[in-house]
Short mmCIF file of C-alpha atoms and ligand atoms in Angstrom, two decimals:
data_model
loop_
_atom_site.label_atom_id
_atom_site.label_comp_id
_atom_site.label_asym_id
_atom_site.label_seq_id
_atom_site.Cartn_x
_atom_site.Cartn_y
_atom_site.Cartn_z
CA MET A 241 -0.26 -28.61 -26.82
CA ILE A 242 0.61 -24.90 -27.06
CA LYS A 243 2.65 -23.78 -24.03
CA VAL A 244 1.50 -20.34 -22.87
CA GLY A 245 3.00 -17.99 -20.26
CA ILE A 246 1.17 -14.96 -18.85
CA ASN A 247 3.26 -11.94 -17.86
CA GLY A 248 1.18 -9.57 -15.70
CA TYR A 249 -1.60 -11.17 -13.69
CA GLY A 250 -4.05 -8.29 -13.21
CA THR A 251 -7.49 -7.62 -14.67
CA ILE A 252 -6.68 -9.03 -18.11
CA GLY A 253 -3.89 -11.51 -17.27
CA ARG A 254 -5.86 -13.56 -14.76
CA ARG A 255 -8.79 -13.90 -17.18
CA VAL A 256 -6.53 -14.90 -20.07
CA ALA A 257 -4.95 -17.55 -17.82
CA ASP A 258 -8.35 -19.05 -17.00
CA ALA A 259 -9.42 -18.97 -20.66
CA VAL A 260 -6.22 -20.73 -21.75
CA ARG A 261 -6.82 -23.33 -19.05
CA ALA A 262 -10.28 -23.98 -20.53
CA GLN A 263 -8.80 -24.92 -23.96
CA SER A 264 -7.91 -28.49 -24.87
CA ASP A 265 -5.07 -27.45 -27.20
CA MET A 266 -3.16 -25.13 -24.82
CA THR A 267 -1.73 -25.11 -21.32
CA VAL A 268 -0.66 -22.40 -18.84
CA VAL A 269 3.01 -22.99 -18.00
CA GLY A 270 3.00 -20.19 -15.44
CA VAL A 271 2.06 -16.62 -14.57
CA VAL A 272 4.29 -13.69 -13.58
CA LYS A 273 3.50 -11.60 -10.52
CA ASN A 274 5.42 -8.52 -9.40
CA LYS A 275 3.97 -8.38 -5.87
CA PRO A 276 3.31 -11.09 -3.25
CA ASP A 277 -0.25 -9.86 -2.64
CA TYR A 278 -3.65 -11.56 -2.24
CA VAL A 279 -3.90 -12.03 -6.02
CA ALA A 280 -0.56 -13.87 -6.02
CA ILE A 281 -1.80 -16.15 -3.21
CA GLU A 282 -4.93 -17.04 -5.23
CA ALA A 283 -2.88 -17.46 -8.43
CA SER A 284 -0.52 -19.90 -6.70
CA LYS A 285 -3.48 -22.22 -5.98
CA MET A 286 -3.97 -22.76 -9.74
CA TYR A 287 -0.76 -21.80 -11.53
CA ARG A 288 3.00 -21.86 -11.15
CA VAL A 289 3.99 -18.34 -10.08
CA PHE A 290 7.13 -16.64 -11.44
CA CYS A 291 8.59 -13.38 -10.08
CA ALA A 292 8.75 -10.28 -12.27
CA SER A 293 12.26 -9.44 -11.05
CA LYS A 294 15.25 -11.51 -9.97
CA GLY A 295 15.82 -11.46 -6.21
CA SER A 296 12.19 -10.96 -5.21
CA GLU A 297 11.63 -14.68 -4.49
CA LYS A 298 12.26 -14.18 -0.77
CA ALA A 299 9.39 -11.67 -0.45
CA PHE A 300 7.05 -14.21 -2.05
CA GLU A 301 8.33 -17.01 0.18
CA ASP A 302 7.81 -14.81 3.25
CA ALA A 303 4.17 -14.45 2.18
CA GLY A 304 3.90 -18.25 1.88
CA ILE A 305 3.90 -18.27 -1.95
CA GLU A 306 6.00 -20.86 -3.75
CA THR A 307 7.79 -19.45 -6.82
CA HIS A 308 9.40 -21.18 -9.78
CA GLY A 309 11.98 -18.64 -10.96
CA ASP A 310 11.89 -15.24 -12.60
CA VAL A 311 10.13 -14.01 -15.72
CA GLU A 312 13.00 -15.07 -18.01
CA SER A 313 12.78 -18.67 -16.82
CA LEU A 314 9.09 -18.68 -17.74
CA VAL A 315 9.76 -17.10 -21.13
CA ASP A 316 12.39 -19.78 -21.73
CA ASP A 317 9.85 -22.55 -21.20
CA VAL A 318 6.91 -21.42 -23.39
CA ASP A 319 5.88 -21.21 -27.05
CA ILE A 320 4.11 -17.90 -26.61
CA ILE A 321 3.77 -15.18 -23.98
CA VAL A 322 0.66 -13.12 -23.35
CA ASP A 323 1.91 -9.82 -21.95
CA ALA A 324 -0.81 -8.21 -19.82
CA THR A 325 1.43 -5.86 -17.83
CA PRO A 326 0.28 -2.23 -17.35
CA GLU A 327 0.22 0.09 -20.35
CA GLY A 328 3.76 0.97 -21.48
CA GLN A 329 5.48 -1.90 -19.62
CA GLY A 330 4.94 -4.28 -22.55
CA GLN A 331 7.08 -2.11 -24.77
CA LYS A 332 9.93 -2.42 -22.22
CA ASN A 333 9.55 -6.22 -22.24
CA LEU A 334 9.71 -6.64 -26.02
CA ASP A 335 13.51 -7.09 -26.24
CA MET A 336 13.43 -9.85 -23.60
CA TYR A 337 10.90 -11.83 -25.66
CA LYS A 338 12.80 -11.23 -28.90
CA LYS A 339 16.12 -12.23 -27.32
CA ASN A 340 14.53 -15.54 -26.30
CA GLY A 341 12.99 -16.00 -29.77
CA LYS A 342 9.46 -16.16 -28.36
CA LYS A 343 6.16 -15.07 -29.83
CA VAL A 344 4.25 -12.45 -27.83
CA ILE A 345 0.77 -10.98 -27.67
CA PHE A 346 0.46 -7.46 -26.24
CA GLN A 347 -2.72 -5.73 -25.11
CA GLY A 348 -4.44 -2.55 -26.24
CA GLY A 349 -2.41 -0.25 -23.99
CA GLU A 350 0.68 -0.79 -26.13
CA PRO A 351 1.20 1.19 -29.35
CA SER A 352 0.21 -0.33 -32.70
CA ASN A 353 3.51 0.62 -34.33
CA MET A 354 5.55 -1.81 -32.19
CA VAL A 355 3.69 -4.92 -33.46
CA GLU A 356 3.48 -6.79 -36.76
CA ALA A 357 -0.34 -6.86 -36.57
CA SER A 358 -3.18 -5.61 -34.41
CA PHE A 359 -5.87 -8.24 -33.92
CA ASN A 360 -9.59 -8.85 -33.74
CA ALA A 361 -10.93 -12.33 -34.39
CA TYR A 362 -13.95 -11.29 -36.46
CA SER A 363 -12.31 -8.61 -38.55
CA ASN A 364 -8.71 -9.72 -39.29
CA TYR A 365 -7.83 -13.19 -37.89
CA VAL A 366 -5.53 -13.97 -40.84
CA ASP A 367 -3.38 -10.87 -40.29
CA ALA A 368 -1.81 -12.50 -37.20
CA TRP A 369 -1.22 -15.82 -38.98
CA GLY A 370 2.31 -17.01 -38.15
CA LYS A 371 3.32 -13.58 -36.80
CA ASP A 372 5.66 -13.16 -33.79
CA VAL A 373 4.48 -9.86 -32.25
CA VAL A 374 0.76 -9.08 -32.18
CA ARG A 375 -1.48 -6.73 -30.20
CA VAL A 376 -5.08 -7.50 -29.24
CA VAL A 377 -6.76 -4.09 -29.56
CA SER A 378 -8.34 -2.39 -26.53
CA CYS A 379 -11.70 -3.28 -24.97
CA ASN A 380 -13.42 -0.37 -26.76
CA THR A 381 -11.85 -1.09 -30.14
CA THR A 382 -12.61 -4.82 -29.78
CA ALA A 383 -16.26 -3.99 -29.13
CA MET A 384 -16.52 -1.67 -32.13
CA ALA A 385 -14.65 -4.12 -34.37
CA ARG A 386 -17.09 -6.92 -33.48
CA THR A 387 -20.32 -5.13 -34.31
CA VAL A 388 -19.00 -2.92 -37.12
CA SER A 389 -17.35 -5.84 -38.92
CA ALA A 390 -20.57 -7.90 -38.61
CA VAL A 391 -22.52 -5.04 -40.20
CA SER A 392 -19.83 -4.38 -42.78
CA LYS A 393 -19.79 -8.00 -43.92
CA ALA A 394 -23.57 -7.95 -44.43
CA PHE A 395 -24.21 -4.44 -45.74
CA GLY A 396 -20.83 -2.81 -46.47
CA ALA A 397 -19.92 -0.15 -43.88
CA MET A 398 -18.67 3.14 -45.35
CA LYS A 399 -18.64 5.48 -42.38
CA VAL A 400 -18.80 5.11 -38.59
CA ASP A 401 -19.65 7.86 -36.08
CA ALA A 402 -19.37 6.76 -32.46
CA THR A 403 -19.55 8.28 -29.00
CA ILE A 404 -17.66 6.26 -26.41
CA ILE A 405 -18.87 6.71 -22.85
CA ARG A 406 -16.00 5.28 -20.83
CA ARG A 407 -16.02 3.84 -17.35
CA ALA A 408 -13.65 5.75 -15.05
CA THR A 409 -11.68 2.70 -13.90
CA ASP A 410 -12.05 -1.00 -13.07
CA PRO A 411 -13.97 -2.19 -9.96
CA ASN A 412 -10.82 -3.33 -8.11
CA ASP A 413 -9.19 0.12 -8.35
CA SER A 414 -9.78 2.76 -5.66
CA LYS A 415 -7.25 5.32 -6.90
CA LYS A 416 -8.42 6.62 -10.27
CA GLY A 417 -11.36 8.86 -11.15
CA PRO A 418 -13.29 10.95 -11.88
CA ILE A 419 -15.65 10.26 -8.98
CA ASN A 420 -17.85 13.33 -9.40
CA ALA A 421 -17.25 14.78 -12.85
CA VAL A 422 -17.64 14.02 -16.55
CA GLU A 423 -14.38 14.24 -18.45
CA PRO A 424 -14.41 14.61 -22.26
CA SER A 425 -11.42 13.60 -24.36
CA LEU A 426 -10.21 16.84 -25.90
CA SER A 427 -8.67 15.28 -28.98
CA PHE A 428 -10.75 14.59 -32.09
CA PRO A 429 -11.11 11.91 -33.19
CA SER A 430 -10.40 10.10 -29.93
CA HIS A 431 -7.73 7.41 -30.33
CA HIS A 432 -10.45 4.74 -30.80
CA GLY A 433 -11.22 5.77 -34.40
CA PRO A 434 -7.66 5.36 -35.73
CA ASP A 435 -7.33 2.19 -33.61
CA LEU A 436 -10.35 0.58 -35.30
CA LYS A 437 -8.64 1.15 -38.62
CA THR A 438 -5.71 -1.03 -37.48
CA VAL A 439 -8.00 -4.10 -37.57
CA MET A 440 -10.44 -3.34 -40.37
CA GLU A 441 -10.67 -1.42 -43.61
CA ILE A 442 -13.28 1.27 -43.39
CA GLY A 443 -13.65 4.62 -45.12
CA GLN A 444 -14.17 7.06 -42.25
CA VAL A 445 -14.37 6.60 -38.49
CA ASN A 446 -15.21 9.56 -36.24
CA THR A 447 -15.09 8.89 -32.51
CA VAL A 448 -15.51 11.11 -29.47
CA ALA A 449 -14.94 9.86 -25.92
CA VAL A 450 -16.26 10.95 -22.53
CA LYS A 451 -15.23 9.45 -19.17
CA VAL A 452 -17.95 9.04 -16.51
CA PRO A 453 -17.95 7.97 -12.83
CA THR A 454 -18.82 4.26 -13.12
CA THR A 455 -16.71 1.11 -13.00
CA LEU A 456 -19.03 -1.48 -14.54
CA MET A 457 -18.96 -1.08 -18.32
CA HIS A 458 -18.38 1.27 -21.25
CA VAL A 459 -21.34 2.29 -23.43
CA HIS A 460 -21.10 3.20 -27.13
CA THR A 461 -23.67 4.96 -29.28
CA ILE A 462 -22.85 4.12 -32.89
CA LYS A 463 -24.12 5.36 -36.23
CA ILE A 464 -23.08 3.45 -39.36
CA THR A 465 -23.57 4.51 -42.97
CA THR A 466 -23.78 1.43 -45.17
CA GLU A 467 -23.67 0.73 -48.90
CA LYS A 468 -26.98 -1.16 -48.90
CA SER A 469 -30.16 0.04 -47.23
CA LEU A 470 -31.42 -2.03 -44.33
CA SER A 471 -34.16 -2.48 -41.75
CA GLN A 472 -34.12 -2.96 -37.98
CA GLU A 473 -34.92 -6.66 -38.51
CA ASP A 474 -31.99 -7.02 -40.95
CA VAL A 475 -29.54 -5.64 -38.39
CA THR A 476 -30.95 -7.63 -35.47
CA GLY A 477 -30.76 -10.78 -37.62
CA VAL A 478 -27.11 -10.12 -38.44
CA PHE A 479 -26.14 -9.52 -34.79
CA LYS A 480 -27.90 -12.72 -33.72
CA GLY A 481 -25.62 -14.69 -36.05
CA TYR A 482 -22.57 -13.91 -33.90
CA ASN A 483 -21.95 -15.55 -30.52
CA ARG A 484 -19.84 -12.63 -29.32
CA ILE A 485 -22.66 -10.14 -29.81
CA LEU A 486 -25.61 -10.47 -27.46
CA CYS A 487 -28.90 -8.69 -28.12
CA VAL A 488 -30.51 -7.60 -24.85
CA SER A 489 -33.88 -5.99 -24.25
CA GLY A 490 -35.39 -3.35 -21.99
CA LYS A 491 -38.61 -5.38 -22.12
CA LEU A 492 -36.83 -8.06 -20.09
CA GLY A 493 -35.71 -5.52 -17.51
CA ILE A 494 -32.28 -4.77 -18.96
CA THR A 495 -32.39 -0.99 -18.97
CA SER A 496 -28.85 -0.17 -17.83
CA THR A 497 -25.37 -1.61 -17.41
CA ALA A 498 -26.33 -2.62 -13.84
CA GLN A 499 -28.78 -5.25 -15.12
CA ILE A 500 -26.36 -6.46 -17.81
CA MET A 501 -23.77 -7.19 -15.14
CA ASP A 502 -26.45 -8.78 -12.97
CA MET A 503 -27.44 -11.03 -15.88
CA ALA A 504 -23.80 -12.15 -16.25
CA ARG A 505 -23.70 -13.03 -12.55
CA GLU A 506 -27.00 -14.91 -12.85
CA ARG A 507 -25.48 -16.90 -15.70
CA GLY A 508 -22.86 -18.05 -13.24
CA ARG A 509 -20.04 -16.40 -15.14
CA LYS A 510 -16.82 -16.42 -13.10
CA ARG A 511 -16.08 -12.89 -11.77
CA GLY A 512 -19.41 -11.82 -13.33
CA ASP A 513 -17.72 -11.55 -16.74
CA LEU A 514 -19.56 -10.80 -19.96
CA PHE A 515 -17.28 -11.63 -22.88
CA GLU A 516 -20.02 -10.71 -25.38
CA ILE A 517 -20.87 -7.18 -26.52
CA ALA A 518 -24.42 -6.38 -25.41
CA VAL A 519 -26.56 -4.50 -27.95
CA TRP A 520 -29.94 -3.12 -26.90
CA LYS A 521 -32.55 -4.35 -29.41
CA GLU A 522 -34.70 -1.26 -28.85
CA SER A 523 -31.74 1.00 -29.73
CA ILE A 524 -31.39 -0.34 -33.28
CA HIS A 525 -32.90 2.27 -35.63
CA ALA A 526 -32.55 1.98 -39.40
CA GLU A 527 -33.31 4.67 -41.94
CA GLY A 528 -32.28 4.13 -45.55
CA ASN A 529 -28.60 3.30 -45.49
CA THR A 530 -27.83 4.65 -42.02
CA PHE A 531 -28.64 3.08 -38.70
CA ARG A 532 -27.89 3.57 -35.05
CA TYR A 533 -27.50 1.32 -32.06
CA ILE A 534 -26.25 1.38 -28.46
CA GLN A 535 -23.92 -1.26 -27.06
CA ALA A 536 -22.38 -1.98 -23.66
CA VAL A 537 -18.88 -3.36 -23.17
CA HIS A 538 -17.58 -5.31 -20.18
CA GLN A 539 -14.08 -3.86 -20.37
CA GLU A 540 -12.53 -6.41 -18.03
CA SER A 541 -13.43 -9.41 -20.19
CA ASP A 542 -14.43 -8.72 -23.82
CA VAL A 543 -10.84 -9.01 -25.10
CA ILE A 544 -10.28 -12.46 -23.55
CA PRO A 545 -11.69 -14.62 -26.40
CA GLU A 546 -9.58 -12.58 -28.82
CA ASN A 547 -6.38 -13.43 -26.90
CA ILE A 548 -7.18 -17.13 -27.32
CA ASP A 549 -7.84 -16.79 -31.06
CA ALA A 550 -4.71 -14.67 -31.49
CA ILE A 551 -2.64 -17.48 -29.94
CA ARG A 552 -4.00 -19.99 -32.51
CA SER A 553 -3.54 -17.61 -35.43
CA MET A 554 0.07 -16.83 -34.47
CA MET A 555 0.81 -20.52 -33.86
CA GLN A 556 -0.93 -21.40 -37.16
CA SER A 557 -2.75 -24.16 -35.33
CA MET A 558 -6.36 -23.49 -36.45
CA GLU A 559 -8.14 -21.64 -39.22
CA ARG A 560 -10.32 -18.67 -38.26
CA ASP A 561 -13.79 -20.23 -38.11
CA GLU A 562 -12.58 -23.35 -36.31
CA SER A 563 -10.73 -21.33 -33.69
CA ILE A 564 -13.63 -18.95 -33.04
CA LYS A 565 -15.99 -21.92 -32.73
CA GLU A 566 -13.67 -23.72 -30.31
CA THR A 567 -13.10 -20.61 -28.18
CA ASP A 568 -16.85 -19.92 -28.06
CA ARG A 569 -17.60 -23.53 -27.13
CA SER A 570 -15.01 -23.72 -24.35
CA MET A 571 -15.95 -20.32 -22.90
CA LYS A 572 -19.69 -20.93 -23.31
CA LEU A 573 -20.24 -17.88 -25.52
CA GLY A 574 -23.62 -17.62 -27.18
CA VAL A 575 -25.17 -19.97 -24.62
CA ASN A 576 -28.26 -18.31 -23.18
P1 NAD B 21 -3.77 -4.26 -14.28
O1 NAD B 21 -3.09 -3.13 -13.62
O2 NAD B 21 -5.08 -4.73 -13.78
O3 NAD B 21 -2.81 -5.53 -14.31
C1 NAD B 21 -1.46 -5.46 -14.60
C2 NAD B 21 -0.72 -6.38 -13.63
O4 NAD B 21 0.66 -6.40 -13.96
C3 NAD B 21 -0.83 -5.92 -12.18
O5 NAD B 21 -1.12 -7.06 -11.39
C4 NAD B 21 0.55 -5.37 -11.86
O6 NAD B 21 0.88 -5.54 -10.51
C5 NAD B 21 1.41 -6.24 -12.75
N1 NAD B 21 2.72 -5.68 -13.11
C6 NAD B 21 3.14 -4.39 -13.00
N2 NAD B 21 4.40 -4.30 -13.48
C7 NAD B 21 4.77 -5.54 -13.85
C8 NAD B 21 5.96 -6.07 -14.42
N3 NAD B 21 7.02 -5.30 -14.70
N4 NAD B 21 6.00 -7.40 -14.71
C9 NAD B 21 4.94 -8.19 -14.45
N5 NAD B 21 3.79 -7.74 -13.91
C10 NAD B 21 3.71 -6.43 -13.63
O7 NAD B 21 -3.86 -3.86 -15.83
P2 NAD B 21 -4.89 -4.42 -16.88
O8 NAD B 21 -6.15 -3.63 -16.78
O9 NAD B 21 -4.95 -5.90 -16.81
O10 NAD B 21 -4.20 -3.94 -18.23
C11 NAD B 21 -3.19 -4.70 -18.86
C12 NAD B 21 -3.16 -4.33 -20.33
O11 NAD B 21 -4.45 -4.65 -20.88
C13 NAD B 21 -2.95 -2.85 -20.63
O12 NAD B 21 -2.27 -2.73 -21.87
C14 NAD B 21 -4.37 -2.32 -20.79
O13 NAD B 21 -4.43 -1.15 -21.57
C15 NAD B 21 -5.03 -3.49 -21.48
N6 NAD B 21 -6.49 -3.58 -21.33
C16 NAD B 21 -7.10 -3.28 -20.15
C17 NAD B 21 -8.47 -3.38 -20.06
C18 NAD B 21 -9.21 -3.00 -18.81
O14 NAD B 21 -10.32 -2.51 -18.90
N7 NAD B 21 -8.66 -3.23 -17.64
C19 NAD B 21 -9.23 -3.79 -21.15
C20 NAD B 21 -8.58 -4.15 -22.33
C21 NAD B 21 -7.19 -4.02 -22.41
#
């Protein structure tokens, strides 16, 4: 049984904890909270809660939350830590994990140059094999890596041009924006292009990013130039072969991200999560050796299966295909 600790129990951390709990080969030893808030109260009903800083136990006790020590006592007791603290905090935590000789997975907000490997299950599972410090790439990069690597494996991808329409913030956040503006990223390529290259080999990736006032999902429009020519049916067939890519259709009423999220809720997914990348069938257009498609990304949850696979790769406990299959089975991915 792999003993896992989660440091940072926010959007990503709480989902990783639940996904670890759903595996038969791993267990959640505890989760770290920095505030005794409503999320900590809910966490304490399922997990042992540890405090982010020494001396804050009293504040948790005052809120009626039992604690089991500080973050270092959790680190001491696990095989691997999943760090899901806010962007930049992970980097500050690295020495603590190293000092305790523990493996750690960081999230996409941390820089790629502080880890031994960046990770995506479909594109580079073996790169994390036995490693101590790994980063699961961001929600946007994970989404591109899934569909681009599927296409690349089948037809050889030479060039990617993508526009990333980003949600402003997550649904539980009332502080960030924009709330009435569209905000382009003024650097070209946006950081997503170079980030994709950290998990797959590909000739050229051009990305531009624009932030819009929505909280539900990101949307990508992608154009890929391939080595072999292909048809719309070829591409749809390839996508259907992957559980973490879900083809959706306007004909069935899915014409926007609102209906995709509604579909996830109808499926009874906890928190309305959609771990799969949704690709609109009608958006797939092939012409010679280039084709285009549009995909939607549930930013709060698409990276969760990858965290589970990264744990197994780093712990050398399962080969790629077996791990992906087990994660998909336990999280009910690809089940319509
Ligand atoms: P979040 O703000 O929702 O959660 C972070 C949690 O960590 C919060 O509960 C916060 O209170 C807590 N925290 C703050 N400082 C802490 C500390 N020192 N020790 C322990 N806990 C602390 O953030 P998130 O969206 O879950 O992002 C976490 C990481 O995942 C970031 O690197 C982010 O870039 C990445 N990521 C986020 C998303 C997304 O859409 N939210 C998607 C993919 C990857």
